[in-house]
């Protein structure tokens, strides 16, 4: 503390980079230390429990006060309270926050390309004055039922291995980064080609527009399931098992149930006469179902490519 008192702002800014421990500092010096670190572009957390800590707690990017032993002034100035007064809780909070943020990015990376492909299909078909490959009510089914069944489980994805070994992300980085945008565009274009191509191919071969729409939707869902696996822990576990490595599949039950629910719903969507009348779909035979699974194959290398561009974890 005595040494810090003799430093000007420039010398202090250098000291905060070189020093590791600052002992016997006065309350005003705590505030100067926080400001010096922030002047270097650092994101600063400050812990404290006394009245004298309040200015530094307020100035820090995140002030952490003791919820039990801390004074009322310190608790009011802080952004977060440690109810158990245990510093290890900070690490647990950071880990939880990183996992939530990661799962949020996964949900965005999954649902936006789906909507993008459907939107492109409808827009381009309308501009070209062609029959819509997917009707508006069918889009509503895909977004409100099928997508929800597979997107919600992403929120329950377990933490990734090494999540705390990753460097801190830049807080100024947008949620939809450039890499994530490239992923969204690539999958959206693939979905558009899939829907449009399947619809036109089946319609020209059979002359049945209703059947063509139904098969296009089922093919889209099949590719969507592969894409979901590529960004989830379940898909990672399956890939490691194929390589002969022992892995834990704990925490993947939600994704598995979501995929199972989506498959059951799609079977009902096309095979139940009531749904045929409601959504203008047609029942499929075994050969047609197998044909609808074909788009899952090109989705595999595409998913590997976009995962290389934009890592899901």
PDB file of C-alpha atoms in Angstrom:
ATOM      1  CA  UNK A   1       0.000   0.000   0.000  1.00  0.00           C
ATOM      2  CA  UNK A   2       2.790   2.421   0.842  1.00  0.00           C
ATOM      3  CA  UNK A   3       4.426   1.738  -2.523  1.00  0.00           C
ATOM      4  CA  UNK A   4       1.147   2.250  -4.378  1.00  0.00           C
ATOM      5  CA  UNK A   5       0.668   5.618  -2.700  1.00  0.00           C
ATOM      6  CA  UNK A   6       3.893   6.856  -4.291  1.00  0.00           C
ATOM      7  CA  UNK A   7       2.859   5.825  -7.855  1.00  0.00           C
ATOM      8  CA  UNK A   8       1.176   8.042 -10.392  1.00  0.00           C
ATOM      9  CA  UNK A   9      -1.569   6.664 -12.660  1.00  0.00           C
ATOM     10  CA  UNK A  10       0.887   5.578 -15.370  1.00  0.00           C
ATOM     11  CA  UNK A  11       3.122   3.706 -12.922  1.00  0.00           C
ATOM     12  CA  UNK A  12       0.088   2.110 -11.261  1.00  0.00           C
ATOM     13  CA  UNK A  13      -1.244   0.902 -14.634  1.00  0.00           C
ATOM     14  CA  UNK A  14       2.086  -0.840 -15.191  1.00  0.00           C
ATOM     15  CA  UNK A  15       2.126  -2.244 -11.659  1.00  0.00           C
ATOM     16  CA  UNK A  16      -1.271  -3.919 -12.015  1.00  0.00           C
ATOM     17  CA  UNK A  17       0.066  -5.841 -15.020  1.00  0.00           C
ATOM     18  CA  UNK A  18       3.272  -6.952 -13.312  1.00  0.00           C
ATOM     19  CA  UNK A  19       1.952  -7.520  -9.787  1.00  0.00           C
ATOM     20  CA  UNK A  20       0.100 -10.552  -8.495  1.00  0.00           C
ATOM     21  CA  UNK A  21      -0.683  -9.697  -4.877  1.00  0.00           C
ATOM     22  CA  UNK A  22      -1.357  -6.241  -3.429  1.00  0.00           C
ATOM     23  CA  UNK A  23      -1.236  -6.243   0.378  1.00  0.00           C
ATOM     24  CA  UNK A  24      -2.153  -3.688   3.037  1.00  0.00           C
ATOM     25  CA  UNK A  25      -3.928  -1.382   0.610  1.00  0.00           C
ATOM     26  CA  UNK A  26      -6.131   1.502   1.694  1.00  0.00           C
ATOM     27  CA  UNK A  27      -9.800   1.650   0.596  1.00  0.00           C
ATOM     28  CA  UNK A  28      -9.057   4.436  -1.902  1.00  0.00           C
ATOM     29  CA  UNK A  29      -6.261   2.358  -3.394  1.00  0.00           C
ATOM     30  CA  UNK A  30      -8.678  -0.507  -4.062  1.00  0.00           C
ATOM     31  CA  UNK A  31     -10.669   1.869  -6.237  1.00  0.00           C
ATOM     32  CA  UNK A  32      -7.493   3.009  -8.025  1.00  0.00           C
ATOM     33  CA  UNK A  33      -6.502  -0.620  -8.676  1.00  0.00           C
ATOM     34  CA  UNK A  34      -9.880  -1.359 -10.244  1.00  0.00           C
ATOM     35  CA  UNK A  35      -9.680   1.751 -12.428  1.00  0.00           C
ATOM     36  CA  UNK A  36      -6.090   0.936 -13.440  1.00  0.00           C
ATOM     37  CA  UNK A  37      -7.068  -2.562 -14.554  1.00  0.00           C
ATOM     38  CA  UNK A  38     -10.041  -1.219 -16.492  1.00  0.00           C
ATOM     39  CA  UNK A  39      -7.781   1.311 -18.223  1.00  0.00           C
ATOM     40  CA  UNK A  40      -5.905  -1.708 -19.617  1.00  0.00           C
ATOM     41  CA  UNK A  41      -9.120  -3.105 -21.080  1.00  0.00           C
ATOM     42  CA  UNK A  42      -9.536  -5.755 -18.391  1.00  0.00           C
ATOM     43  CA  UNK A  43     -12.907  -6.965 -17.123  1.00  0.00           C
ATOM     44  CA  UNK A  44     -12.629  -6.573 -13.350  1.00  0.00           C
ATOM     45  CA  UNK A  45     -14.408  -8.439 -10.573  1.00  0.00           C
ATOM     46  CA  UNK A  46     -14.142  -7.100  -7.035  1.00  0.00           C
ATOM     47  CA  UNK A  47     -15.038  -8.921  -3.847  1.00  0.00           C
ATOM     48  CA  UNK A  48     -15.597  -7.213  -0.520  1.00  0.00           C
ATOM     49  CA  UNK A  49     -17.673  -7.099   2.622  1.00  0.00           C
ATOM     50  CA  UNK A  50     -16.988  -3.761   4.328  1.00  0.00           C
ATOM     51  CA  UNK A  51     -18.235  -0.201   3.964  1.00  0.00           C
ATOM     52  CA  UNK A  52     -14.835   0.853   2.637  1.00  0.00           C
ATOM     53  CA  UNK A  53     -15.123  -1.658  -0.213  1.00  0.00           C
ATOM     54  CA  UNK A  54     -18.301  -0.077  -1.592  1.00  0.00           C
ATOM     55  CA  UNK A  55     -16.648   2.407  -4.054  1.00  0.00           C
ATOM     56  CA  UNK A  56     -14.505  -0.329  -5.609  1.00  0.00           C
ATOM     57  CA  UNK A  57     -17.455  -2.735  -5.699  1.00  0.00           C
ATOM     58  CA  UNK A  58     -19.496  -0.115  -7.548  1.00  0.00           C
ATOM     59  CA  UNK A  59     -16.693   0.742  -9.993  1.00  0.00           C
ATOM     60  CA  UNK A  60     -15.865  -2.883 -10.884  1.00  0.00           C
ATOM     61  CA  UNK A  61     -17.531  -4.538 -13.870  1.00  0.00           C
ATOM     62  CA  UNK A  62     -19.022  -6.992 -11.407  1.00  0.00           C
ATOM     63  CA  UNK A  63     -18.963  -6.388  -7.687  1.00  0.00           C
ATOM     64  CA  UNK A  64     -19.290  -9.451  -5.465  1.00  0.00           C
ATOM     65  CA  UNK A  65     -20.282  -8.942  -1.829  1.00  0.00           C
ATOM     66  CA  UNK A  66     -20.570 -11.384   1.029  1.00  0.00           C
ATOM     67  CA  UNK A  67     -24.232 -12.116   1.631  1.00  0.00           C
ATOM     68  CA  UNK A  68     -23.701 -13.236   5.211  1.00  0.00           C
ATOM     69  CA  UNK A  69     -20.811 -11.298   6.714  1.00  0.00           C
ATOM     70  CA  UNK A  70     -21.042  -8.325   4.357  1.00  0.00           C
ATOM     71  CA  UNK A  71     -22.365  -4.944   5.425  1.00  0.00           C
ATOM     72  CA  UNK A  72     -25.564  -3.485   4.024  1.00  0.00           C
ATOM     73  CA  UNK A  73     -23.570  -0.831   2.162  1.00  0.00           C
ATOM     74  CA  UNK A  74     -21.381  -3.448   0.454  1.00  0.00           C
ATOM     75  CA  UNK A  75     -24.392  -5.555  -0.506  1.00  0.00           C
ATOM     76  CA  UNK A  76     -26.175  -2.540  -1.996  1.00  0.00           C
ATOM     77  CA  UNK A  77     -23.104  -1.577  -4.044  1.00  0.00           C
ATOM     78  CA  UNK A  78     -22.495  -5.089  -5.392  1.00  0.00           C
ATOM     79  CA  UNK A  79     -23.926  -6.792  -8.480  1.00  0.00           C
ATOM     80  CA  UNK A  80     -23.871 -10.287  -6.978  1.00  0.00           C
ATOM     81  CA  UNK A  81     -24.123 -11.701  -3.460  1.00  0.00           C
ATOM     82  CA  UNK A  82     -22.404 -14.837  -2.195  1.00  0.00           C
ATOM     83  CA  UNK A  83     -25.050 -16.190   0.127  1.00  0.00           C
ATOM     84  CA  UNK A  84     -22.653 -18.814   1.508  1.00  0.00           C
ATOM     85  CA  UNK A  85     -19.654 -16.412   1.693  1.00  0.00           C
ATOM     86  CA  UNK A  86     -17.664 -19.037  -0.204  1.00  0.00           C
ATOM     87  CA  UNK A  87     -15.355 -17.896  -3.003  1.00  0.00           C
ATOM     88  CA  UNK A  88     -15.719 -21.292  -4.687  1.00  0.00           C
ATOM     89  CA  UNK A  89     -19.292 -20.281  -5.499  1.00  0.00           C
ATOM     90  CA  UNK A  90     -17.898 -17.704  -7.929  1.00  0.00           C
ATOM     91  CA  UNK A  91     -16.306 -20.464  -9.974  1.00  0.00           C
ATOM     92  CA  UNK A  92     -19.565 -22.440  -9.921  1.00  0.00           C
ATOM     93  CA  UNK A  93     -21.473 -19.363 -11.108  1.00  0.00           C
ATOM     94  CA  UNK A  94     -19.028 -18.767 -13.965  1.00  0.00           C
ATOM     95  CA  UNK A  95     -19.295 -22.411 -15.013  1.00  0.00           C
ATOM     96  CA  UNK A  96     -23.081 -22.275 -14.958  1.00  0.00           C
ATOM     97  CA  UNK A  97     -23.092 -19.013 -16.898  1.00  0.00           C
ATOM     98  CA  UNK A  98     -20.790 -20.386 -19.589  1.00  0.00           C
ATOM     99  CA  UNK A  99     -22.970 -23.479 -19.968  1.00  0.00           C
ATOM    100  CA  UNK A 100     -26.163 -21.425 -20.287  1.00  0.00           C
ATOM    101  CA  UNK A 101     -24.553 -19.124 -22.877  1.00  0.00           C
ATOM    102  CA  UNK A 102     -23.232 -22.111 -24.814  1.00  0.00           C
ATOM    103  CA  UNK A 103     -26.639 -23.782 -24.885  1.00  0.00           C
ATOM    104  CA  UNK A 104     -28.250 -20.508 -25.978  1.00  0.00           C
ATOM    105  CA  UNK A 105     -25.867 -20.328 -28.951  1.00  0.00           C
ATOM    106  CA  UNK A 106     -26.696 -23.939 -29.816  1.00  0.00           C
ATOM    107  CA  UNK A 107     -30.424 -23.168 -29.804  1.00  0.00           C
ATOM    108  CA  UNK A 108     -29.854 -20.171 -32.086  1.00  0.00           C
ATOM    109  CA  UNK A 109     -27.576 -22.204 -34.352  1.00  0.00           C
ATOM    110  CA  UNK A 110     -30.321 -24.816 -34.667  1.00  0.00           C
ATOM    111  CA  UNK A 111     -33.541 -22.846 -34.987  1.00  0.00           C
ATOM    112  CA  UNK A 112     -32.451 -19.943 -37.231  1.00  0.00           C
ATOM    113  CA  UNK A 113     -31.213 -22.115 -40.144  1.00  0.00           C
ATOM    114  CA  UNK A 114     -34.472 -24.067 -39.992  1.00  0.00           C
ATOM    115  CA  UNK A 115     -36.538 -20.900 -40.252  1.00  0.00           C
ATOM    116  CA  UNK A 116     -34.138 -19.480 -42.837  1.00  0.00           C
ATOM    117  CA  UNK A 117     -34.544 -22.435 -45.180  1.00  0.00           C
ATOM    118  CA  UNK A 118     -38.331 -22.377 -44.908  1.00  0.00           C
ATOM    119  CA  UNK A 119     -38.478 -18.611 -45.433  1.00  0.00           C
ATOM    120  CA  UNK A 120     -36.236 -18.778 -48.509  1.00  0.00           C
ATOM    121  CA  UNK A 121     -38.398 -21.553 -49.956  1.00  0.00           C
ATOM    122  CA  UNK A 122     -41.649 -19.633 -49.582  1.00  0.00           C
ATOM    123  CA  UNK A 123     -40.165 -16.303 -50.722  1.00  0.00           C
ATOM    124  CA  UNK A 124     -38.484 -17.660 -53.853  1.00  0.00           C
ATOM    125  CA  UNK A 125     -41.515 -19.757 -54.787  1.00  0.00           C
ATOM    126  CA  UNK A 126     -43.779 -16.717 -54.433  1.00  0.00           C
ATOM    127  CA  UNK A 127     -41.439 -14.557 -56.528  1.00  0.00           C
ATOM    128  CA  UNK A 128     -41.345 -17.206 -59.254  1.00  0.00           C
ATOM    129  CA  UNK A 129     -45.140 -17.722 -59.043  1.00  0.00           C
ATOM    130  CA  UNK A 130     -44.697 -21.457 -58.436  1.00  0.00           C
ATOM    131  CA  UNK A 131     -46.594 -23.824 -56.157  1.00  0.00           C
ATOM    132  CA  UNK A 132     -45.420 -23.518 -52.563  1.00  0.00           C
ATOM    133  CA  UNK A 133     -43.339 -26.548 -51.493  1.00  0.00           C
ATOM    134  CA  UNK A 134     -44.606 -26.005 -47.930  1.00  0.00           C
ATOM    135  CA  UNK A 135     -47.965 -24.506 -46.999  1.00  0.00           C
ATOM    136  CA  UNK A 136     -48.247 -21.866 -44.270  1.00  0.00           C
ATOM    137  CA  UNK A 137     -50.048 -24.260 -41.916  1.00  0.00           C
ATOM    138  CA  UNK A 138     -47.304 -26.853 -42.446  1.00  0.00           C
ATOM    139  CA  UNK A 139     -44.656 -24.228 -41.625  1.00  0.00           C
ATOM    140  CA  UNK A 140     -46.573 -23.510 -38.432  1.00  0.00           C
ATOM    141  CA  UNK A 141     -46.417 -27.203 -37.553  1.00  0.00           C
ATOM    142  CA  UNK A 142     -42.676 -27.339 -38.186  1.00  0.00           C
ATOM    143  CA  UNK A 143     -41.972 -24.242 -36.100  1.00  0.00           C
ATOM    144  CA  UNK A 144     -44.427 -24.678 -33.240  1.00  0.00           C
ATOM    145  CA  UNK A 145     -44.337 -28.449 -32.779  1.00  0.00           C
ATOM    146  CA  UNK A 146     -41.379 -30.131 -34.446  1.00  0.00           C
ATOM    147  CA  UNK A 147     -38.799 -27.405 -33.809  1.00  0.00           C
ATOM    148  CA  UNK A 148     -39.864 -26.948 -30.194  1.00  0.00           C
ATOM    149  CA  UNK A 149     -39.584 -30.677 -29.524  1.00  0.00           C
ATOM    150  CA  UNK A 150     -35.938 -30.626 -30.618  1.00  0.00           C
ATOM    151  CA  UNK A 151     -34.895 -27.119 -29.522  1.00  0.00           C
ATOM    152  CA  UNK A 152     -36.086 -27.132 -25.913  1.00  0.00           C
ATOM    153  CA  UNK A 153     -33.846 -30.101 -24.936  1.00  0.00           C
ATOM    154  CA  UNK A 154     -30.795 -28.038 -25.954  1.00  0.00           C
ATOM    155  CA  UNK A 155     -31.432 -25.908 -22.868  1.00  0.00           C
ATOM    156  CA  UNK A 156     -30.811 -28.988 -20.720  1.00  0.00           C
ATOM    157  CA  UNK A 157     -27.504 -29.932 -22.334  1.00  0.00           C
ATOM    158  CA  UNK A 158     -24.893 -30.717 -19.643  1.00  0.00           C
ATOM    159  CA  UNK A 159     -21.725 -28.701 -19.280  1.00  0.00           C
ATOM    160  CA  UNK A 160     -18.967 -29.448 -21.739  1.00  0.00           C
ATOM    161  CA  UNK A 161     -15.672 -30.988 -20.766  1.00  0.00           C
ATOM    162  CA  UNK A 162     -13.069 -28.283 -20.326  1.00  0.00           C
ATOM    163  CA  UNK A 163     -15.629 -25.470 -20.263  1.00  0.00           C
ATOM    164  CA  UNK A 164     -13.562 -23.746 -17.554  1.00  0.00           C
ATOM    165  CA  UNK A 165     -10.335 -24.151 -19.536  1.00  0.00           C
ATOM    166  CA  UNK A 166     -11.626 -21.953 -22.346  1.00  0.00           C
ATOM    167  CA  UNK A 167     -10.426 -18.338 -22.362  1.00  0.00           C
ATOM    168  CA  UNK A 168     -12.993 -15.680 -21.464  1.00  0.00           C
ATOM    169  CA  UNK A 169     -14.988 -14.449 -24.432  1.00  0.00           C
ATOM    170  CA  UNK A 170     -14.994 -10.791 -25.404  1.00  0.00           C
ATOM    171  CA  UNK A 171     -18.087  -9.247 -23.768  1.00  0.00           C
ATOM    172  CA  UNK A 172     -18.396  -6.911 -26.770  1.00  0.00           C
ATOM    173  CA  UNK A 173     -18.712  -9.847 -29.133  1.00  0.00           C
ATOM    174  CA  UNK A 174     -22.248 -10.022 -30.579  1.00  0.00           C
ATOM    175  CA  UNK A 175     -24.385 -13.034 -29.818  1.00  0.00           C
ATOM    176  CA  UNK A 176     -24.647 -13.804 -33.532  1.00  0.00           C
ATOM    177  CA  UNK A 177     -20.986 -13.592 -34.509  1.00  0.00           C
ATOM    178  CA  UNK A 178     -19.596 -13.741 -38.027  1.00  0.00           C
ATOM    179  CA  UNK A 179     -18.810 -17.445 -37.724  1.00  0.00           C
ATOM    180  CA  UNK A 180     -22.283 -18.235 -36.402  1.00  0.00           C
ATOM    181  CA  UNK A 181     -23.799 -16.230 -39.260  1.00  0.00           C
ATOM    182  CA  UNK A 182     -21.824 -18.308 -41.791  1.00  0.00           C
ATOM    183  CA  UNK A 183     -23.186 -21.477 -40.139  1.00  0.00           C
ATOM    184  CA  UNK A 184     -26.744 -20.155 -40.311  1.00  0.00           C
ATOM    185  CA  UNK A 185     -26.432 -19.195 -43.996  1.00  0.00           C
ATOM    186  CA  UNK A 186     -24.855 -22.524 -45.000  1.00  0.00           C
ATOM    187  CA  UNK A 187     -27.529 -24.640 -43.305  1.00  0.00           C
ATOM    188  CA  UNK A 188     -30.322 -22.331 -44.520  1.00  0.00           C
ATOM    189  CA  UNK A 189     -29.202 -22.726 -48.147  1.00  0.00           C
ATOM    190  CA  UNK A 190     -28.971 -26.503 -47.730  1.00  0.00           C
ATOM    191  CA  UNK A 191     -32.493 -26.632 -46.255  1.00  0.00           C
ATOM    192  CA  UNK A 192     -33.815 -24.524 -49.110  1.00  0.00           C
ATOM    193  CA  UNK A 193     -32.214 -26.775 -51.743  1.00  0.00           C
ATOM    194  CA  UNK A 194     -33.510 -29.839 -49.912  1.00  0.00           C
ATOM    195  CA  UNK A 195     -37.121 -28.644 -49.649  1.00  0.00           C
ATOM    196  CA  UNK A 196     -37.312 -27.205 -53.141  1.00  0.00           C
ATOM    197  CA  UNK A 197     -35.466 -30.096 -54.779  1.00  0.00           C
ATOM    198  CA  UNK A 198     -37.466 -32.807 -53.039  1.00  0.00           C
ATOM    199  CA  UNK A 199     -40.764 -31.116 -53.786  1.00  0.00           C
ATOM    200  CA  UNK A 200     -40.021 -30.627 -57.482  1.00  0.00           C
ATOM    201  CA  UNK A 201     -38.563 -34.113 -57.891  1.00  0.00           C
ATOM    202  CA  UNK A 202     -41.496 -35.930 -56.295  1.00  0.00           C
ATOM    203  CA  UNK A 203     -44.086 -33.754 -58.041  1.00  0.00           C
ATOM    204  CA  UNK A 204     -42.596 -34.358 -61.469  1.00  0.00           C
ATOM    205  CA  UNK A 205     -42.357 -38.119 -60.875  1.00  0.00           C
ATOM    206  CA  UNK A 206     -45.782 -38.626 -59.313  1.00  0.00           C
ATOM    207  CA  UNK A 207     -47.820 -35.563 -60.229  1.00  0.00           C
ATOM    208  CA  UNK A 208     -49.100 -35.509 -56.647  1.00  0.00           C
ATOM    209  CA  UNK A 209     -48.496 -32.090 -55.045  1.00  0.00           C
ATOM    210  CA  UNK A 210     -49.736 -33.211 -51.625  1.00  0.00           C
ATOM    211  CA  UNK A 211     -47.376 -36.186 -51.575  1.00  0.00           C
ATOM    212  CA  UNK A 212     -44.505 -33.989 -52.764  1.00  0.00           C
ATOM    213  CA  UNK A 213     -45.053 -31.538 -49.916  1.00  0.00           C
ATOM    214  CA  UNK A 214     -45.287 -34.321 -47.350  1.00  0.00           C
ATOM    215  CA  UNK A 215     -42.073 -35.990 -48.492  1.00  0.00           C
ATOM    216  CA  UNK A 216     -40.251 -32.640 -48.614  1.00  0.00           C
ATOM    217  CA  UNK A 217     -41.218 -31.970 -45.000  1.00  0.00           C
ATOM    218  CA  UNK A 218     -40.205 -35.433 -43.822  1.00  0.00           C
ATOM    219  CA  UNK A 219     -36.871 -35.150 -45.646  1.00  0.00           C
ATOM    220  CA  UNK A 220     -36.270 -31.775 -43.985  1.00  0.00           C
ATOM    221  CA  UNK A 221     -36.939 -33.247 -40.546  1.00  0.00           C
ATOM    222  CA  UNK A 222     -34.580 -36.166 -41.212  1.00  0.00           C
ATOM    223  CA  UNK A 223     -31.753 -33.762 -42.115  1.00  0.00           C
ATOM    224  CA  UNK A 224     -32.677 -31.589 -39.145  1.00  0.00           C
ATOM    225  CA  UNK A 225     -32.228 -34.507 -36.746  1.00  0.00           C
ATOM    226  CA  UNK A 226     -28.710 -35.149 -38.081  1.00  0.00           C
ATOM    227  CA  UNK A 227     -27.893 -31.462 -37.707  1.00  0.00           C
ATOM    228  CA  UNK A 228     -29.208 -31.460 -34.128  1.00  0.00           C
ATOM    229  CA  UNK A 229     -26.981 -34.416 -33.289  1.00  0.00           C
ATOM    230  CA  UNK A 230     -23.979 -32.571 -34.721  1.00  0.00           C
ATOM    231  CA  UNK A 231     -24.283 -29.757 -32.152  1.00  0.00           C
ATOM    232  CA  UNK A 232     -25.390 -31.834 -29.157  1.00  0.00           C
ATOM    233  CA  UNK A 233     -23.581 -33.983 -26.623  1.00  0.00           C
ATOM    234  CA  UNK A 234     -25.522 -37.036 -27.817  1.00  0.00           C
ATOM    235  CA  UNK A 235     -24.069 -36.731 -31.317  1.00  0.00           C
ATOM    236  CA  UNK A 236     -20.587 -36.253 -29.896  1.00  0.00           C
ATOM    237  CA  UNK A 237     -21.011 -39.365 -27.744  1.00  0.00           C
ATOM    238  CA  UNK A 238     -22.222 -41.399 -30.743  1.00  0.00           C
ATOM    239  CA  UNK A 239     -19.220 -40.268 -32.817  1.00  0.00           C
ATOM    240  CA  UNK A 240     -16.803 -41.290 -30.056  1.00  0.00           C
ATOM    241  CA  UNK A 241     -18.511 -44.666 -29.647  1.00  0.00           C
ATOM    242  CA  UNK A 242     -18.145 -45.300 -33.387  1.00  0.00           C
ATOM    243  CA  UNK A 243     -14.404 -44.667 -32.965  1.00  0.00           C
ATOM    244  CA  UNK A 244     -14.321 -47.298 -30.229  1.00  0.00           C
ATOM    245  CA  UNK A 245     -13.830 -44.896 -27.329  1.00  0.00           C
ATOM    246  CA  UNK A 246     -15.662 -45.240 -24.037  1.00  0.00           C
ATOM    247  CA  UNK A 247     -17.754 -42.177 -23.266  1.00  0.00           C
ATOM    248  CA  UNK A 248     -20.385 -41.106 -20.781  1.00  0.00           C
ATOM    249  CA  UNK A 249     -23.848 -40.439 -22.168  1.00  0.00           C
ATOM    250  CA  UNK A 250     -25.194 -38.951 -18.944  1.00  0.00           C
ATOM    251  CA  UNK A 251     -27.144 -35.767 -19.556  1.00  0.00           C
ATOM    252  CA  UNK A 252     -28.107 -36.693 -23.125  1.00  0.00           C
ATOM    253  CA  UNK A 253     -31.515 -38.099 -22.224  1.00  0.00           C
ATOM    254  CA  UNK A 254     -33.311 -34.813 -23.002  1.00  0.00           C
ATOM    255  CA  UNK A 255     -31.965 -34.674 -26.564  1.00  0.00           C
ATOM    256  CA  UNK A 256     -32.788 -38.352 -27.144  1.00  0.00           C
ATOM    257  CA  UNK A 257     -36.345 -37.825 -25.906  1.00  0.00           C
ATOM    258  CA  UNK A 258     -36.690 -34.702 -28.041  1.00  0.00           C
ATOM    259  CA  UNK A 259     -35.627 -36.578 -31.179  1.00  0.00           C
ATOM    260  CA  UNK A 260     -37.923 -39.490 -30.330  1.00  0.00           C
ATOM    261  CA  UNK A 261     -40.844 -37.099 -29.815  1.00  0.00           C
ATOM    262  CA  UNK A 262     -40.103 -35.406 -33.146  1.00  0.00           C
ATOM    263  CA  UNK A 263     -40.046 -38.746 -34.979  1.00  0.00           C
ATOM    264  CA  UNK A 264     -43.344 -39.871 -33.432  1.00  0.00           C
ATOM    265  CA  UNK A 265     -44.970 -36.530 -34.223  1.00  0.00           C
ATOM    266  CA  UNK A 266     -43.852 -36.719 -37.850  1.00  0.00           C
ATOM    267  CA  UNK A 267     -45.242 -40.215 -38.228  1.00  0.00           C
ATOM    268  CA  UNK A 268     -48.573 -38.973 -36.882  1.00  0.00           C
ATOM    269  CA  UNK A 269     -48.290 -35.905 -39.133  1.00  0.00           C
ATOM    270  CA  UNK A 270     -48.315 -37.962 -42.317  1.00  0.00           C
ATOM    271  CA  UNK A 271     -49.920 -41.293 -41.413  1.00  0.00           C
ATOM    272  CA  UNK A 272     -52.989 -40.230 -39.399  1.00  0.00           C
ATOM    273  CA  UNK A 273     -56.002 -39.368 -41.552  1.00  0.00           C
ATOM    274  CA  UNK A 274     -57.064 -36.558 -39.230  1.00  0.00           C
ATOM    275  CA  UNK A 275     -53.687 -34.854 -39.683  1.00  0.00           C
ATOM    276  CA  UNK A 276     -53.897 -35.465 -43.429  1.00  0.00           C
ATOM    277  CA  UNK A 277     -57.103 -33.428 -43.510  1.00  0.00           C
ATOM    278  CA  UNK A 278     -55.854 -30.711 -41.167  1.00  0.00           C
ATOM    279  CA  UNK A 279     -52.422 -30.147 -42.725  1.00  0.00           C
ATOM    280  CA  UNK A 280     -52.993 -31.326 -46.325  1.00  0.00           C
ATOM    281  CA  UNK A 281     -50.514 -34.205 -46.030  1.00  0.00           C
ATOM    282  CA  UNK A 282     -50.458 -37.674 -47.558  1.00  0.00           C
ATOM    283  CA  UNK A 283     -49.567 -41.051 -45.986  1.00  0.00           C
ATOM    284  CA  UNK A 284     -46.237 -42.530 -47.068  1.00  0.00           C
ATOM    285  CA  UNK A 285     -45.312 -46.127 -47.825  1.00  0.00           C
ATOM    286  CA  UNK A 286     -42.068 -47.768 -46.692  1.00  0.00           C
ATOM    287  CA  UNK A 287     -40.132 -46.919 -49.859  1.00  0.00           C
ATOM    288  CA  UNK A 288     -41.158 -43.280 -49.640  1.00  0.00           C
ATOM    289  CA  UNK A 289     -40.045 -43.143 -46.002  1.00  0.00           C
ATOM    290  CA  UNK A 290     -36.657 -44.545 -46.958  1.00  0.00           C
ATOM    291  CA  UNK A 291     -36.298 -41.965 -49.728  1.00  0.00           C
ATOM    292  CA  UNK A 292     -37.017 -39.224 -47.182  1.00  0.00           C
ATOM    293  CA  UNK A 293     -34.037 -40.408 -45.122  1.00  0.00           C
ATOM    294  CA  UNK A 294     -31.568 -39.814 -47.974  1.00  0.00           C
ATOM    295  CA  UNK A 295     -30.960 -36.078 -47.213  1.00  0.00           C
ATOM    296  CA  UNK A 296     -29.520 -37.098 -43.866  1.00  0.00           C
ATOM    297  CA  UNK A 297     -26.414 -38.367 -45.690  1.00  0.00           C
ATOM    298  CA  UNK A 298     -25.224 -35.063 -47.278  1.00  0.00           C
ATOM    299  CA  UNK A 299     -26.060 -33.269 -44.040  1.00  0.00           C
ATOM    300  CA  UNK A 300     -23.272 -35.211 -42.279  1.00  0.00           C
ATOM    301  CA  UNK A 301     -20.314 -33.665 -44.171  1.00  0.00           C
ATOM    302  CA  UNK A 302     -22.021 -30.255 -44.153  1.00  0.00           C
ATOM    303  CA  UNK A 303     -22.452 -30.445 -40.368  1.00  0.00           C
ATOM    304  CA  UNK A 304     -18.782 -31.372 -39.983  1.00  0.00           C
ATOM    305  CA  UNK A 305     -17.824 -28.377 -42.137  1.00  0.00           C
ATOM    306  CA  UNK A 306     -19.919 -25.813 -40.241  1.00  0.00           C
ATOM    307  CA  UNK A 307     -18.703 -27.249 -36.919  1.00  0.00           C
ATOM    308  CA  UNK A 308     -15.163 -26.636 -38.129  1.00  0.00           C
ATOM    309  CA  UNK A 309     -16.063 -23.044 -39.022  1.00  0.00           C
ATOM    310  CA  UNK A 310     -18.069 -22.374 -35.876  1.00  0.00           C
ATOM    311  CA  UNK A 311     -17.459 -24.745 -32.962  1.00  0.00           C
ATOM    312  CA  UNK A 312     -20.697 -25.479 -31.082  1.00  0.00           C
ATOM    313  CA  UNK A 313     -18.699 -25.693 -27.816  1.00  0.00           C
TER     314      UNK A 313
END
